[in-house]
Every structure is written in C-alpha cells, then in structure tokens.
Coordinates of C-alpha atoms in Angstrom, one line a residue:
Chain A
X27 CA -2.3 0.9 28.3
X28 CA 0.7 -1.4 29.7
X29 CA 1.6 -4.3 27.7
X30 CA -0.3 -3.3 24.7
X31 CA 2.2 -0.8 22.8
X32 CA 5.4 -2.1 21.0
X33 CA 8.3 -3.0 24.3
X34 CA 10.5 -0.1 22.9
X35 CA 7.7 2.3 23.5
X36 CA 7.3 1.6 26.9
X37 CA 10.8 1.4 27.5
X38 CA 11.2 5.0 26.5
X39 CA 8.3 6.2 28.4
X40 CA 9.3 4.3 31.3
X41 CA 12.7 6.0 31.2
X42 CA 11.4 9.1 30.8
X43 CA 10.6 9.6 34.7
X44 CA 13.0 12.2 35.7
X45 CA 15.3 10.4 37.8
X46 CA 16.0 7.6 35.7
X47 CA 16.0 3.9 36.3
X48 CA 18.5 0.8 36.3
X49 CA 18.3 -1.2 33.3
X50 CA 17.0 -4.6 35.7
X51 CA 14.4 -2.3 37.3
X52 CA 13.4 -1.6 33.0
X53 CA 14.0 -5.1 32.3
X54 CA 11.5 -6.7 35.1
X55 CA 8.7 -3.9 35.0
X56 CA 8.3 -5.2 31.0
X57 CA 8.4 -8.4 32.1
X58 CA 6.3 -8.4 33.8
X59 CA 3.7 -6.3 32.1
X60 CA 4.1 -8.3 28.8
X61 CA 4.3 -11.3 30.9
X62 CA 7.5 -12.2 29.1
X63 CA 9.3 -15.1 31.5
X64 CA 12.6 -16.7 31.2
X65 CA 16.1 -15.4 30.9
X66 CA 16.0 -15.5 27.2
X67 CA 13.5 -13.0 26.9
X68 CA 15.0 -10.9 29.7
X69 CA 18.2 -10.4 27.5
X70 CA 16.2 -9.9 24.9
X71 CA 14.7 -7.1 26.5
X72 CA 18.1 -6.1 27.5
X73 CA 19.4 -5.6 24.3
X74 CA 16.5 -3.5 23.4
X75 CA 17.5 -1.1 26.1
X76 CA 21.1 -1.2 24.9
X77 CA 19.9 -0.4 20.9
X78 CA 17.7 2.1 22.0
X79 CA 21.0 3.7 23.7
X80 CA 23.0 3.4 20.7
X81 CA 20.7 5.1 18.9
X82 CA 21.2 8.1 21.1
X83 CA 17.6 8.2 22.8
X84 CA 18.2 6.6 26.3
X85 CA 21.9 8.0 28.2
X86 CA 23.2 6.0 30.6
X87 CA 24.3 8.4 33.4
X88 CA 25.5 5.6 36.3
X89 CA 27.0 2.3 36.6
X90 CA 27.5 -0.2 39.3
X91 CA 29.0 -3.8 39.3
X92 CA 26.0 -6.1 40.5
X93 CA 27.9 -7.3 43.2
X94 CA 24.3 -9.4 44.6
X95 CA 23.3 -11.3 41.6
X96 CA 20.3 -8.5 41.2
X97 CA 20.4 -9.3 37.4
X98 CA 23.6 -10.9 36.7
X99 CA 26.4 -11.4 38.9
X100 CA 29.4 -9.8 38.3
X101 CA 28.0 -7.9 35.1
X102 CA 27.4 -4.0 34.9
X103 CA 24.0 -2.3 36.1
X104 CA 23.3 0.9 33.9
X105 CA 20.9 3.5 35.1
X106 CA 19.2 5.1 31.6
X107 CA 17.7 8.2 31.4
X108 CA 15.6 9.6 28.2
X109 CA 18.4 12.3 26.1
X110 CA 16.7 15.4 24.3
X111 CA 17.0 13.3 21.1
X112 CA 14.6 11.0 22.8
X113 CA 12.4 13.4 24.1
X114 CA 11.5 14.4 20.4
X115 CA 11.9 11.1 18.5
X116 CA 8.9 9.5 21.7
X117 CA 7.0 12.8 21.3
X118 CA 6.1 12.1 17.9
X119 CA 6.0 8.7 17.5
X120 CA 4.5 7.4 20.8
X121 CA 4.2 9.4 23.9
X122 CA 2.1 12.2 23.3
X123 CA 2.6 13.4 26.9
X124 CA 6.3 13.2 27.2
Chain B
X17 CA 37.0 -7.5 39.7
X18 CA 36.5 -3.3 39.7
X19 CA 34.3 -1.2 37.8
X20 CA 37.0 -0.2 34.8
X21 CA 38.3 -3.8 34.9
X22 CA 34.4 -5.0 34.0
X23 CA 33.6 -1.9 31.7
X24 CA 36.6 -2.9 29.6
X25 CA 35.4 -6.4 29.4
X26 CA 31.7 -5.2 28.6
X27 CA 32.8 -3.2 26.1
X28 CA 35.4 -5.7 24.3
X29 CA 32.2 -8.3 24.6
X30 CA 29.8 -6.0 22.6
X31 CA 32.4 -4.8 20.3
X32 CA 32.9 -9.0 19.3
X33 CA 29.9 -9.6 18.9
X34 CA 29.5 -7.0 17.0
X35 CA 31.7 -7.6 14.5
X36 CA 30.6 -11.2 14.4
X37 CA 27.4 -10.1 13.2
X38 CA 28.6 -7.6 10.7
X39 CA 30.4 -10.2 9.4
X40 CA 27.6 -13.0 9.0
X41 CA 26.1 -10.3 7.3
X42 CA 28.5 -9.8 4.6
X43 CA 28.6 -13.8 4.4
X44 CA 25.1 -14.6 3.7
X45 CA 24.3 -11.3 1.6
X46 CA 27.4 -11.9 -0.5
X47 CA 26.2 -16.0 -0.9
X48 CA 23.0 -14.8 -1.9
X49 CA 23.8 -13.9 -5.1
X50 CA 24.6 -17.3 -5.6
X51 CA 20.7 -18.7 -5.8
X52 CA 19.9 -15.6 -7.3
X53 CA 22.5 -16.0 -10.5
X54 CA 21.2 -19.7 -10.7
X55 CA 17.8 -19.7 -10.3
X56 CA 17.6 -17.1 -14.0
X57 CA 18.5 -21.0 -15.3
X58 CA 16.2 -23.0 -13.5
X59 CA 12.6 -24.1 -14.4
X60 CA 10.2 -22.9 -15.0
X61 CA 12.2 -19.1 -14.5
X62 CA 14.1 -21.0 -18.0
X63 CA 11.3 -21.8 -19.3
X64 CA 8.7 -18.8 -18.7
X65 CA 11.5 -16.6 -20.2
X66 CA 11.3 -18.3 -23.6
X67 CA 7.5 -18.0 -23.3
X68 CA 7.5 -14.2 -22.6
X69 CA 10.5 -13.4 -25.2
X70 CA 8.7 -15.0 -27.9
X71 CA 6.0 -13.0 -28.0
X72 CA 7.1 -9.7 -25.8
X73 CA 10.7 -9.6 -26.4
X74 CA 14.2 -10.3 -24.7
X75 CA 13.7 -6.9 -22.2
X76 CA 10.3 -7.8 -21.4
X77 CA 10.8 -10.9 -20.8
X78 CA 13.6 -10.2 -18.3
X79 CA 11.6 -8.1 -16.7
X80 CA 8.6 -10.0 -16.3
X81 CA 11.2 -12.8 -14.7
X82 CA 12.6 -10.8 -12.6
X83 CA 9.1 -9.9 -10.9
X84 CA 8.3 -13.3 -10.2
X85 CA 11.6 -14.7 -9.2
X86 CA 11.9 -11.1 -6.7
X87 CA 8.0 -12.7 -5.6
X88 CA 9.3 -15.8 -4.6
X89 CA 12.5 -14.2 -2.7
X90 CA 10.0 -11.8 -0.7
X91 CA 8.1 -14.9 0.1
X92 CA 10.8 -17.2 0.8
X93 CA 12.3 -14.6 3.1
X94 CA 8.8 -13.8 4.6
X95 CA 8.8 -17.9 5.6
X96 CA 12.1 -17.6 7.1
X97 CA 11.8 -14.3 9.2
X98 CA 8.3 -16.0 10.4
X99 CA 10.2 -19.4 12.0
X100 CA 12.8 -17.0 12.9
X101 CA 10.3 -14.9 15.2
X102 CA 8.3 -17.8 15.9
X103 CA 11.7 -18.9 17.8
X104 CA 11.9 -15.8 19.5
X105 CA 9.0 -15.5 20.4
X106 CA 8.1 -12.1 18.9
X107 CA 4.9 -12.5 17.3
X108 CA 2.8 -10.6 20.5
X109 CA 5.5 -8.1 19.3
X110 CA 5.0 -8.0 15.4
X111 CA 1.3 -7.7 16.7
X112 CA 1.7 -4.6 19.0
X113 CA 4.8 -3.0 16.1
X114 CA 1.8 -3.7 12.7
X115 CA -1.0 -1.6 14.7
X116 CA 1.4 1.5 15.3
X117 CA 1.0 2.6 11.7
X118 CA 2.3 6.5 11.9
X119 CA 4.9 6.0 14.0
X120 CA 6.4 2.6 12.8
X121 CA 4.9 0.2 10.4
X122 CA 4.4 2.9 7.6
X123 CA 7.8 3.7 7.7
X124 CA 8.0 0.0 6.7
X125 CA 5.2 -0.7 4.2
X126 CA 7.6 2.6 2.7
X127 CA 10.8 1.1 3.1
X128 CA 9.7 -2.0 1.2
X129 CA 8.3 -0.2 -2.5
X130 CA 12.2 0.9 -2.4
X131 CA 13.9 -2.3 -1.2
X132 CA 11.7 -4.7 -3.5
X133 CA 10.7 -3.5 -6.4
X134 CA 13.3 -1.1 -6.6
X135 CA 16.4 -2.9 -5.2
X136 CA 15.5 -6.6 -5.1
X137 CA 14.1 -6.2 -8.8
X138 CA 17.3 -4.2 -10.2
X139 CA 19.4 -6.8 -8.5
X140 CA 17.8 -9.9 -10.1
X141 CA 17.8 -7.8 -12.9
X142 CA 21.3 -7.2 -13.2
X143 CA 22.5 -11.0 -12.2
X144 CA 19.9 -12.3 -15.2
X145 CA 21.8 -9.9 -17.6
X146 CA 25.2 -8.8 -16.6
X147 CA 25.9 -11.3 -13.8
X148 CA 26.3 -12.0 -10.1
X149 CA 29.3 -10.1 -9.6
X150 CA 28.2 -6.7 -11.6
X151 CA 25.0 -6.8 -9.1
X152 CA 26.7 -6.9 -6.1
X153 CA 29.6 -4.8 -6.9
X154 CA 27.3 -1.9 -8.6
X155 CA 24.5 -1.9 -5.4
X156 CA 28.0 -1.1 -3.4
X157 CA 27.4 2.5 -4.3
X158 CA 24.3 2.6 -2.5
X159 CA 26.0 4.6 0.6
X160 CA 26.4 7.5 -1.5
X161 CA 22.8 7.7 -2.2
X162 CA 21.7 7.2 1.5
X163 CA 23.9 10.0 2.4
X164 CA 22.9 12.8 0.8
X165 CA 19.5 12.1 1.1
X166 CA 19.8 12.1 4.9
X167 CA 21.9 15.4 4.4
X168 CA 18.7 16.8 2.0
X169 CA 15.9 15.1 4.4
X170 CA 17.7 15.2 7.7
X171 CA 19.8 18.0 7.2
X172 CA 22.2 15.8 8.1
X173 CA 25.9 17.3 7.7
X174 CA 28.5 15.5 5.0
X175 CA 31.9 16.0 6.6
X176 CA 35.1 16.4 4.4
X177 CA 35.9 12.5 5.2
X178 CA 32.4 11.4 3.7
X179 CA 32.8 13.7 0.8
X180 CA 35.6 11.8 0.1
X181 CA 34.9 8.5 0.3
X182 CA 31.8 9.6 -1.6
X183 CA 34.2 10.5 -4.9
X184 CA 36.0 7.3 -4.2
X185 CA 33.1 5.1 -4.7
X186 CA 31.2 7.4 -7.7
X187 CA 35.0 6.5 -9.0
X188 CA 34.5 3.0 -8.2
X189 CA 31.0 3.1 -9.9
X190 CA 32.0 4.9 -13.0
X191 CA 34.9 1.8 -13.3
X192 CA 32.3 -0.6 -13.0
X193 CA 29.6 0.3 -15.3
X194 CA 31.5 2.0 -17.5
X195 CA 34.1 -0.6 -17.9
X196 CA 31.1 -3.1 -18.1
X197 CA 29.5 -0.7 -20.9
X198 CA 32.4 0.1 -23.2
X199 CA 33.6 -3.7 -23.3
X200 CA 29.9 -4.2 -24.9
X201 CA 29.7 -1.2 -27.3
X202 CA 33.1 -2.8 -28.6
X203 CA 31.0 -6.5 -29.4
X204 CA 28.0 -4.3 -30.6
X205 CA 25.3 -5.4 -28.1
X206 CA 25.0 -3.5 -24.7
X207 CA 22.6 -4.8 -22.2
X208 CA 21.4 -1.7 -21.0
X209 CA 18.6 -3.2 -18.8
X210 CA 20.5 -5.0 -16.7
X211 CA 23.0 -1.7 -16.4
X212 CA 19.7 0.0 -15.3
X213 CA 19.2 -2.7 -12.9
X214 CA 22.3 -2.2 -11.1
X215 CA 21.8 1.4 -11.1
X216 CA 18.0 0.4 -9.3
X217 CA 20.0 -1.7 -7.0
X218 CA 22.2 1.0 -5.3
X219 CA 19.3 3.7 -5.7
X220 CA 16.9 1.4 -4.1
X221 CA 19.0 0.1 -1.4
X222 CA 20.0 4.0 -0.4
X223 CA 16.2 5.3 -0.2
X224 CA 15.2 2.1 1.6
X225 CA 17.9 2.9 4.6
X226 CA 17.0 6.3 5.3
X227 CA 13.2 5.8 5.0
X228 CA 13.0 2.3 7.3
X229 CA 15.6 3.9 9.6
X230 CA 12.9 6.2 10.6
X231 CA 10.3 3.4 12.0
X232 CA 13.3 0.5 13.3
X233 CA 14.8 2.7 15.5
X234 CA 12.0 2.7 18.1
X235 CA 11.3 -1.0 16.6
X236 CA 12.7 -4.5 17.4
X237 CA 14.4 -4.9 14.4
X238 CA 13.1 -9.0 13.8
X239 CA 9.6 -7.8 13.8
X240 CA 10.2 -4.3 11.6
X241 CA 12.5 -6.3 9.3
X242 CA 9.8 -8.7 9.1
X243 CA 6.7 -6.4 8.8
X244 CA 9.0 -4.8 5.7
X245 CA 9.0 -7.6 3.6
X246 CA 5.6 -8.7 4.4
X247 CA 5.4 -5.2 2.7
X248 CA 7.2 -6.6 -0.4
X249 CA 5.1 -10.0 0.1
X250 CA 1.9 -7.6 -0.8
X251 CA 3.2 -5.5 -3.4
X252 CA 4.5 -8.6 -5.4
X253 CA 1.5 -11.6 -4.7
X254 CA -1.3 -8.9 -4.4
X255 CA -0.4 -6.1 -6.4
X256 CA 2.1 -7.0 -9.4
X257 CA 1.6 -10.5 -10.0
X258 CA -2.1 -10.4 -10.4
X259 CA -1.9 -7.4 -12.5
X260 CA 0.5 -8.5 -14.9
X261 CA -1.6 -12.0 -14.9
X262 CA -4.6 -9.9 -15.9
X263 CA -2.5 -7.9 -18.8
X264 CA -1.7 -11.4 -19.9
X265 CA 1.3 -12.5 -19.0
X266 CA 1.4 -16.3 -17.9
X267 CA 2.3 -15.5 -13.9
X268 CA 0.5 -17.8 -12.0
X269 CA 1.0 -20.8 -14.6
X270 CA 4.8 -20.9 -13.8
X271 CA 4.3 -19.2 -10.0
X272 CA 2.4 -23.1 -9.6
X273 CA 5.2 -24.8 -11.7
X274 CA 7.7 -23.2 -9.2
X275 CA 6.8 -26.0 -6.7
X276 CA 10.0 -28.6 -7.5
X277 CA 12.6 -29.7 -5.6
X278 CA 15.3 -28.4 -6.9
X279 CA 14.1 -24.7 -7.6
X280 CA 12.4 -24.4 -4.3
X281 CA 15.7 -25.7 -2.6
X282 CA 17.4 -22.9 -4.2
X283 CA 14.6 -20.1 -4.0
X284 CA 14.5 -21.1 0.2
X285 CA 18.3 -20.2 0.0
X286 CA 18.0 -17.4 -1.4
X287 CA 15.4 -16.8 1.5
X288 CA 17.3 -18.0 4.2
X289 CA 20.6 -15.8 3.7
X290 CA 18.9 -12.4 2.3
X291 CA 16.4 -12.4 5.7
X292 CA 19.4 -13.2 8.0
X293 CA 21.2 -11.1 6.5
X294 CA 19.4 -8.2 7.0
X295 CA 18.8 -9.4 10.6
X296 CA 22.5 -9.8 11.4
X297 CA 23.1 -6.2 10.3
X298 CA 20.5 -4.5 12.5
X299 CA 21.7 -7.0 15.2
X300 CA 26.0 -5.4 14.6
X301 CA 24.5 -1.6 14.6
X302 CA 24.0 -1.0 18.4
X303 CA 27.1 -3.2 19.3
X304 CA 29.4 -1.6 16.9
X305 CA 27.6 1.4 15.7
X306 CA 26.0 1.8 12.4
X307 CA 29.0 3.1 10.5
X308 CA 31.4 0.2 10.9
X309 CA 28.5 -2.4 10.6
X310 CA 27.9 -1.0 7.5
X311 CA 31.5 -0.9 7.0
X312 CA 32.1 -4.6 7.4
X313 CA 28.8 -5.8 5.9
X314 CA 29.3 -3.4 2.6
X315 CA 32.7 -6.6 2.7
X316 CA 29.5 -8.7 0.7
X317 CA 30.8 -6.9 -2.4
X318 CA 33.7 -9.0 -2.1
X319 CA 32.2 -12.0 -0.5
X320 CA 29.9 -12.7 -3.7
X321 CA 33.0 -12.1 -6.4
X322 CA 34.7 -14.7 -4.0
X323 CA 31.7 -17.2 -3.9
X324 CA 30.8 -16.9 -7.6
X325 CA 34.3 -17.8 -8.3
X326 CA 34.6 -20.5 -5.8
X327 CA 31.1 -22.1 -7.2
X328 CA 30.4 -20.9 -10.5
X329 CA 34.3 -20.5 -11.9
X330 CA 33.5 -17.3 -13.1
X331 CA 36.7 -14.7 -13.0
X332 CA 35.1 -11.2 -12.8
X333 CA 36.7 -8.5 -15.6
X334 CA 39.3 -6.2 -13.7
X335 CA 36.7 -3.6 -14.2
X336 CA 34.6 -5.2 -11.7
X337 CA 37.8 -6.1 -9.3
X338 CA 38.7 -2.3 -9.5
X339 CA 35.9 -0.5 -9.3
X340 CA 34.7 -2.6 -6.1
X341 CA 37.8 -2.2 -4.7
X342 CA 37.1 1.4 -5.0
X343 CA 33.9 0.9 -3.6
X344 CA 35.0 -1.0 -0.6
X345 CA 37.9 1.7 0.0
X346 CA 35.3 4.8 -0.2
X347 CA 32.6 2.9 1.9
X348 CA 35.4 2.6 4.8
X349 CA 36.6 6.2 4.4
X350 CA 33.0 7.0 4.9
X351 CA 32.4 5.2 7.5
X352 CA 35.5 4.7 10.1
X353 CA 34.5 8.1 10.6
X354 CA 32.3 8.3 13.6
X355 CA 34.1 7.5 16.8
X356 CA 31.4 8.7 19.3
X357 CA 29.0 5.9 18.7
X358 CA 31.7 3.6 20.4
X359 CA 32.5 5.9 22.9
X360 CA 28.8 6.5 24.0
X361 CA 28.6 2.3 23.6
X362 CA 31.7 2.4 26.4
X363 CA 29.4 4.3 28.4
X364 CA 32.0 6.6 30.5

C-alpha cells in the first residue's frame, strides 16, 4: 500500500494517528517509503506538509526549536495533527478507513 | 535564539517568499500576452487566417486560429511543465496523482475543458480581435465568477467586503467592454467575437478555480498543474484538431508549417511563462494564503498593459486603464479580507 498512493495521501493518513506526529518524523517515514533521498526532496516533502496545513487539513498543535540538528538546526519542529476538515476532505478522497 | 524570536523569523521567511512568487506570477502571466498578441501575425497563424476567411469568413476564421494557436500553447506548456518536473523529480509522483482518478485527476481532466477551450481560447480570441490589453484586463473579472460559484456549490458565504469588491470589478467590467463596445458602434463595426472572447476568458478562468481546487488541494500542485493541461493537450491534438481536419478545415497542413524558428521561439514563450505562471501561484497560496496570492497575481492585469506598451507601443483607451483599475481595486477589496489564513500560517 506504502509508497504507491500520491505523498499527500499518505501524509494525511499518516497524521491521522491520534497523537500526532513532528513534521521530521512525516518527512523521513515518506522518505523513506518512496525512497526519495537527498535534502531537496526532503524540503520538498516539507512544503507539502506545510500546503496541506494552509489548506486547513493538518493543525499544527506543538512547536519546538530543533536545538540537535534533528532536521534543521536552529529551525522550528511542528507536530501536525489531521483537523475535522481533514478528516472529511481524506474520507472521500483517499482514506476510506479514516 | 527563543521560540517567538524563530517563529517570527519563520513566519517573515514564508510570508517573502510568498510574495515573491505571487509576484513572478503576475510577471510571466502578464508577459504572456505578449507571444500571444504576436503570434495572430506570424506564419503560418497569418497565413492559415487568409485561407480560412476566404472561404469561411472573418469569424470563422478567427476562431478556427484561435484553436490551433490555443493547441500549440497547451503543448508548449505541456513541454515545459514536463522539464520542469523532470527537474524535480516528480514523475513517480505524476504517476501515483494520474491513477487516483475520483479523488484527484478528474477534478483535472474537468478543470482543463474550462481553462482551455473556454479561457485559453476566449483569451487568444480576444488578443486576435480587440488586443492584448482588452484580454487581460476583461479575464480580471474572473474572481467574481469563482465566487459565487463556490458560494452556490460550496455554500460558501460572501461577506459584505466581497460583495463589494464584487460591484467594484462588475463596474470595472462594464467600463471595459462597454467603453470598448460603444467606441465601435460609433465607427460602425463591432467585433463582437472577440467581446465574447473576453467574456469566455473571465467565465472560464472562474469555473476552472473552483473545479481544479477540489483535486490540487490533496495534490502536488507541479504534477496536478501538469496532469491539467495534459487535459487541454487531449482535448485540442486528439479531440478538436482532428475533428475540424475531418470537417475540412486545413489544421494539420499549417499545425506542420508551425515548425519555424521564429514562430516556435515565440509559441515556447508563450509556453514557458503561462506554465510557470500557474506554478508560481499555487507555489504563493500556502505561504501567503490564497487570497492575497490571488491578490498580487490578479497585478498581471497591469503587468501586460505595462509590457504591451513597453514592447508593442500600444497606449491602451482610458476605458481599459479605468475599468482595470477598477478591477484591480475590487479584486483587493475582495481579497485583503481573510486574515486567519496568515494567522493559522504563524502557527500560534
């Protein structure tokens, strides 16, 4: 199933585990899954997260300066979690389970 | 440095970049009506006009143009958006995006019978009849047809402040085509067709925005952008052209002639700037949010009057200044509206 949908997909459904998760812990699960390497496609997978966000289906509900170079040192970490406008828009277009 | 310190910095970052790609956007729209004023003079466009209007008729003729000249753009920007994701990398992506066909690629194949045949078409259209500066100036209007049919399909509210700038730019229209219009019925010779066209370009343009927003949303927007105009690509070089070939018109003859220097040069610009174009305005809407990018894009109106100007000489009729003016006033009353997008983007 992994590494076969569009990334945006996944990135809502992995997201939509109840807790959350930190935008580096998104960003290196899809790299790995899709094996996309390099930094380049790492911020491109970034910025996915961050247009998903602005179109109101992920939240970010923490933030913490990545004070160990997790990700990039000295930026922001955000933790997403999936919003109710989310919940619907993956529900029916690609996470029949959600 | 503390959290607020580097939340401040984030968010002044995205909000530059974003504006930066609005603004590219509003560059390279507005300087595409510049290959697509002068290609209507170019062979074999020149030449397959006299053709057609010989035998068909001025408006047919036009028409007939416009199809394969709005052929060659979808192409042209088809070739571009490919090296573009070739760069990136997204091809794996454009793969996984085409095979999802409820949820996002039909939303696209959709998208593109408004946006080409619709839009592109009125556009070239209007810049082969009225000119360059009527086309853009009258597709500025197509805010107020987005809106309400978000507000009719989406139920989506319009506040007092979009009302408004709503009036504003149906002002702005009226001064545009109206002006345009009457100027013509005094000289006895009104070039309704290319009126139309304008009117197709706004129309177009508005269904296009609320039907593709529905698939590029859970999309990358290279690969949807791209998969839309590979839309365009089939509707023009599988569906129209053949089919008006068949009814008789000489399409492929001049389709091959197209294959010069000098027209090719120009139909690759017009290529080059309408695909990144679209691509830097998808790229402004998450940094910015979608209201000011479309803000600061919708500034093409008066990019292309500036450009036409600058490489053409021509001086636009005050009609034309006014009413866009009015259209670039209404579009920001409408939009400067929404100030949670930015605060969400902040992310306290």
């Amino acid at each position: 199933m992994a590494g076969n949908r569009p990334i945006k997909f996944r990135i809502l459904e992995i997201c939509s585990q109840n807790e959350g998760k930190w935008n580096y812990e998104i960003v290196e699960q899809i790299q790995k899954e899709y094996g996309l390497k390099g930094n380049f496609q790492r911020d491109s997978i970034n910025f996915d997260i961050i247009e998903l966000a602005s179109g109101g289906m992920l939240q970010d509900v923490e933030v913490k300066v990545d004070e160990d170079g997790i990700y990039k040192k000295g930026f922001l970490l955000h933790k997403y979690v999936l919003t109710d406008f989310g919940k619907v828009r993956a529900t029916d277009a690609c996470l029949a389970y959600v | 440095m503390d959290l607020q310190a580097l939340k401040k910095q984030e968010h002044s970052r995205r909000i530059k970049y974003g504006y930066m790609w609005a603004l590219f956007c509003a560059v390279l729209w507005g300087l595409w009506y510049l290959p697509g004023t002068a290609v209507w003079v170019l062979n074999p466009f020149d030449q397959m006009y006299g053709e057609v209007a010989a035998t068909s008729g001025d408006g047919v003729a036009l028409v007939i143009v416009a199809v394969l000249i709005t052929a060659f753009n979808a192409a042209t920007v088809i070739l571009a958006l490919g090296v573009w994701n070739g760069v990136l990398g997204k091809f794996g992506e454009m793969n996984r995006t085409l095979k999802e066909f409820h949820p996002c690629s039909k939303w696209f194949f959709l998208a593109s019978i408004f946006g080409g045949p619709m839009a592109i078409l009125g556009s070239f259209i209007a810049m082969g009849f009225v000119g360059g500066a009527f086309a853009a100036v009258a597709a500025l209007m197509y805010p107020v047809v987005g809106s309400i049919l978000a507000s009719k399909w989406y139920g989506e509210k319009i506040t007092k402040r979009a009302f408004i700038g709503i009036v504003v730019i149906i002002l702005g229209g009226i001064t545009i085509f109206g002006g345009g219009v009457l100027t013509e019925i005094g000289s006895g010779n009104v070039l309704w067709i290319g009126y139309l066209g304008g009117l197709m370009a706004a129309t177009g343009w508005g269904i296009e925005g609320a039907i593709a927003g529905k698939g590029l949303d859970i999309a990358e927007p290279d690969v949807g952008l791209t998969i839309r105009f590979i839309g365009e690509g089939i509707i023009w070089w599988i569906i129209a052209v053949p089919l008006l070939a068949i009814i008789g018109f000489p399409m492929f003859k001049y389709a091959l002639l197209a294959f010069e220097p000098l027209t090719l040069l120009v139909l690759i610009f017009a290529g080059i700037t309408f695909g990144f174009c679209y691509v830097s305005w998808y790229k402004s809407f998450p940094l910015i949010g979608v209201g000011r990018g479309q803000g600061i894009g919708n500034l093409y109106g008066l990019m292309a009057v500036i450009f036409i100007f600058l490489f053409f000489g021509d001086v636009p009729s005050w009609t034309i200044l006014v009413g866009g003016a009015l259209c670039l006033a209404g579009s920001t009353i409408m939009f400067s509206e929404s100030t949670e997008e930015m605060e969400s983007l902040r992310g306290d």
